[in-house]
Short mmCIF file of C-alpha atoms in Angstrom, two decimals:
data_model
loop_
_atom_site.label_atom_id
_atom_site.label_comp_id
_atom_site.label_asym_id
_atom_site.label_seq_id
_atom_site.Cartn_x
_atom_site.Cartn_y
_atom_site.Cartn_z
CA MET A 285 165.07 148.88 -135.91
CA LYS A 286 168.46 148.21 -134.36
CA SER A 287 167.04 149.10 -130.92
CA LEU A 288 164.21 146.56 -131.30
CA PHE A 289 166.77 143.92 -131.92
CA LYS A 290 168.86 144.84 -128.83
CA LEU A 291 165.83 144.88 -126.52
CA PRO A 292 165.46 141.04 -126.29
CA LEU A 293 169.17 140.69 -125.76
CA LEU A 294 169.14 143.28 -122.96
CA ALA A 295 166.19 141.53 -121.32
CA LEU A 296 168.04 138.14 -121.49
CA PHE A 297 171.20 139.64 -120.06
CA ALA A 298 169.20 141.26 -117.27
CA MET A 299 167.44 138.02 -116.39
CA LEU A 300 170.67 136.04 -116.27
CA THR A 301 172.30 138.72 -114.15
CA PHE A 302 169.66 139.00 -111.51
CA THR A 303 168.86 135.34 -110.80
CA SER A 304 170.92 132.29 -111.08
CA CYS A 305 171.02 128.69 -109.85
CA SER A 306 173.71 126.14 -109.27
CA THR A 307 173.91 122.40 -108.73
CA ASP A 308 176.74 120.02 -107.98
CA SER A 309 177.50 119.66 -111.64
CA MET A 310 178.43 123.27 -112.31
CA ASP A 311 182.03 124.55 -112.39
CA ASP A 312 183.35 126.58 -109.51
CA LYS A 313 185.20 129.82 -110.21
CA ALA A 314 187.39 129.77 -107.07
CA ASP A 315 187.62 126.90 -104.66
CA ALA A 316 190.13 128.64 -102.36
CA ILE A 317 187.78 130.50 -100.08
CA GLU A 318 187.32 129.78 -96.53
CA LEU A 319 183.75 129.67 -95.18
CA SER A 320 183.27 131.99 -92.20
CA LEU A 321 180.11 130.61 -90.72
CA VAL A 322 177.83 132.88 -88.68
CA THR A 323 174.45 131.94 -87.33
CA LYS A 324 172.26 135.01 -87.63
CA GLU A 325 168.63 135.51 -86.50
CA SER A 326 166.28 135.06 -89.42
CA LYS A 327 164.87 138.22 -91.02
CA ASN A 328 161.14 138.43 -91.86
CA ILE A 329 161.90 138.34 -95.62
CA GLU A 330 163.89 135.11 -95.21
CA ILE A 331 161.07 133.45 -93.22
CA GLU A 332 158.61 134.49 -95.94
CA ILE A 333 160.83 133.10 -98.70
CA LEU A 334 160.95 129.68 -96.95
CA GLU A 335 157.24 129.69 -96.30
CA LEU A 336 156.47 130.60 -99.98
CA ILE A 337 158.73 127.92 -101.27
CA ASN A 338 157.24 125.31 -99.03
CA ALA A 339 153.72 126.41 -99.93
CA HIS A 340 154.69 126.03 -103.63
CA ARG A 341 156.07 122.55 -102.98
CA VAL A 342 153.00 121.45 -100.97
CA SER A 343 150.68 122.83 -103.65
CA LEU A 344 152.35 120.30 -105.98
CA GLY A 345 152.04 117.38 -103.66
CA LEU A 346 155.79 117.61 -102.71
CA LYS A 347 157.09 117.43 -99.10
CA ALA A 348 157.75 120.62 -97.28
CA LEU A 349 161.50 121.11 -96.58
CA ASN A 350 163.03 121.68 -93.17
CA ASP A 351 165.13 124.73 -92.41
CA MET A 352 168.56 124.00 -91.08
CA SER A 353 170.93 126.42 -89.24
CA VAL A 354 174.16 125.08 -90.77
CA VAL A 355 172.62 125.62 -94.25
CA LYS A 356 171.56 129.08 -93.26
CA SER A 357 175.12 129.88 -92.08
CA VAL A 358 176.59 128.70 -95.39
CA ALA A 359 174.06 130.68 -97.31
CA TYR A 360 174.85 133.80 -95.29
CA SER A 361 178.59 133.42 -95.92
CA HIS A 362 177.89 133.42 -99.64
CA THR A 363 175.41 136.29 -99.56
CA ASP A 364 177.83 138.38 -97.55
CA TYR A 365 180.49 137.51 -100.24
CA MET A 366 178.10 138.72 -103.04
CA VAL A 367 177.34 141.95 -101.17
CA ASP A 368 181.05 142.57 -100.69
CA LYS A 369 181.72 142.00 -104.43
CA ASN A 370 178.58 143.84 -105.48
CA GLU A 371 177.95 140.94 -107.85
CA VAL A 372 175.52 138.01 -107.89
CA SER A 373 177.38 134.72 -108.48
CA HIS A 374 177.92 131.08 -107.70
CA ASP A 375 181.55 131.62 -106.94
CA ASN A 376 182.95 128.93 -104.61
CA PHE A 377 179.85 126.77 -104.88
CA TYR A 378 181.99 123.57 -104.49
CA THR A 379 183.41 124.90 -101.28
CA ARG A 380 179.88 125.30 -99.91
CA SER A 381 178.70 122.03 -101.21
CA ASN A 382 181.62 120.09 -99.83
CA TYR A 383 181.22 121.77 -96.47
CA LEU A 384 177.55 120.77 -96.35
CA LYS A 385 178.37 117.15 -97.36
CA ALA A 386 180.93 116.99 -94.65
CA ASN A 387 179.05 118.83 -91.84
CA ALA A 388 175.37 118.50 -92.61
CA GLY A 389 175.17 115.00 -94.04
CA ALA A 390 174.20 116.32 -97.46
CA LYS A 391 174.33 113.86 -100.38
CA LYS A 392 173.13 116.50 -102.89
CA VAL A 393 173.50 120.28 -102.85
CA SER A 394 172.03 123.05 -105.08
CA GLU A 395 171.49 126.75 -104.74
CA ASN A 396 169.46 129.61 -106.22
CA VAL A 397 170.90 133.16 -106.00
CA ALA A 398 169.32 136.53 -106.89
CA TYR A 399 169.78 140.23 -106.66
CA GLY A 400 167.59 143.23 -106.62
CA TYR A 401 164.20 141.86 -105.76
CA SER A 402 162.54 143.90 -103.03
CA SER A 403 160.19 141.34 -101.47
CA ALA A 404 159.94 137.58 -100.70
CA GLU A 405 157.14 137.30 -103.23
CA THR A 406 158.98 138.86 -106.11
CA VAL A 407 162.21 136.81 -105.60
CA VAL A 408 160.23 133.52 -105.21
CA LYS A 409 158.03 134.32 -108.31
CA ALA A 410 161.18 135.03 -110.31
CA TRP A 411 162.77 131.73 -109.26
CA ILE A 412 159.47 129.82 -110.08
CA LYS A 413 159.24 131.45 -113.52
CA SER A 414 162.74 130.24 -114.37
CA GLU A 415 162.89 126.57 -115.40
CA GLY A 416 166.33 125.99 -113.69
CA HIS A 417 165.31 127.67 -110.49
CA ARG A 418 161.95 126.06 -110.42
CA GLY A 419 163.73 122.66 -110.92
CA THR A 420 165.80 123.34 -107.73
CA ILE A 421 162.68 124.54 -105.71
CA GLU A 422 160.75 121.45 -106.73
CA GLY A 423 163.68 119.12 -106.59
CA ASP A 424 164.36 116.03 -104.44
CA PHE A 425 165.72 117.72 -101.34
CA THR A 426 165.07 117.41 -97.61
CA ASP A 427 166.42 120.64 -96.03
CA PHE A 428 167.00 124.23 -97.07
CA ASP A 429 167.58 127.71 -95.83
CA VAL A 430 168.08 131.21 -97.16
CA SER A 431 170.08 134.31 -96.59
CA ALA A 432 168.92 137.86 -97.64
CA GLU A 433 171.23 140.85 -97.12
CA LYS A 434 171.11 144.42 -98.42
CA ASN A 435 174.04 146.24 -99.93
CA GLU A 436 174.96 149.82 -99.06
CA ASN A 437 172.42 151.07 -101.65
CA GLY A 438 169.58 149.08 -100.06
CA ARG A 439 169.43 146.44 -102.79
CA TRP A 440 168.85 142.83 -101.65
CA TYR A 441 171.11 139.83 -102.38
CA TYR A 442 169.75 136.30 -101.84
CA THR A 443 171.31 132.79 -101.48
CA ASN A 444 168.87 129.92 -101.17
CA ILE A 445 170.63 126.54 -100.55
CA PHE A 446 168.93 123.12 -100.82
CA ILE A 447 170.34 119.78 -99.58
CA LYS A 448 169.26 116.22 -99.71
CA LYS A 449 170.36 114.00 -96.75
#
């Protein structure tokens, strides 16, 4: 009987651990990180994620979002950070948000992060199933981009950043 009680709690913990979203209103754990921006060529999985998100938006009558290299660089910086820490997080979100406001003309910034999903379809489906993540995907944004990186065990980490100009 005790194990039946623990199962829903374990499922909730796993869901919160593997996907997460952030907006300008969330607290930042550490503002003192310097962004090391790198422009990397897009991977197929990243292109597929952007296409799936835009297809979802268009199916609802929303505008497709533009991809943006500076947003991708900021997303990559955070994904690389998560891979190094071996932990999915929104650490230093305000640093990324403030950088995009200063350098990309963003008025509003939000992000979705995830870990462990093996394909573009599975990570986008997980984000769409989650009310908070879906709200970001369907939100009032103009541009976005994504970074996907594998850790040493071959598990994917994702950072998907949305901005409104």
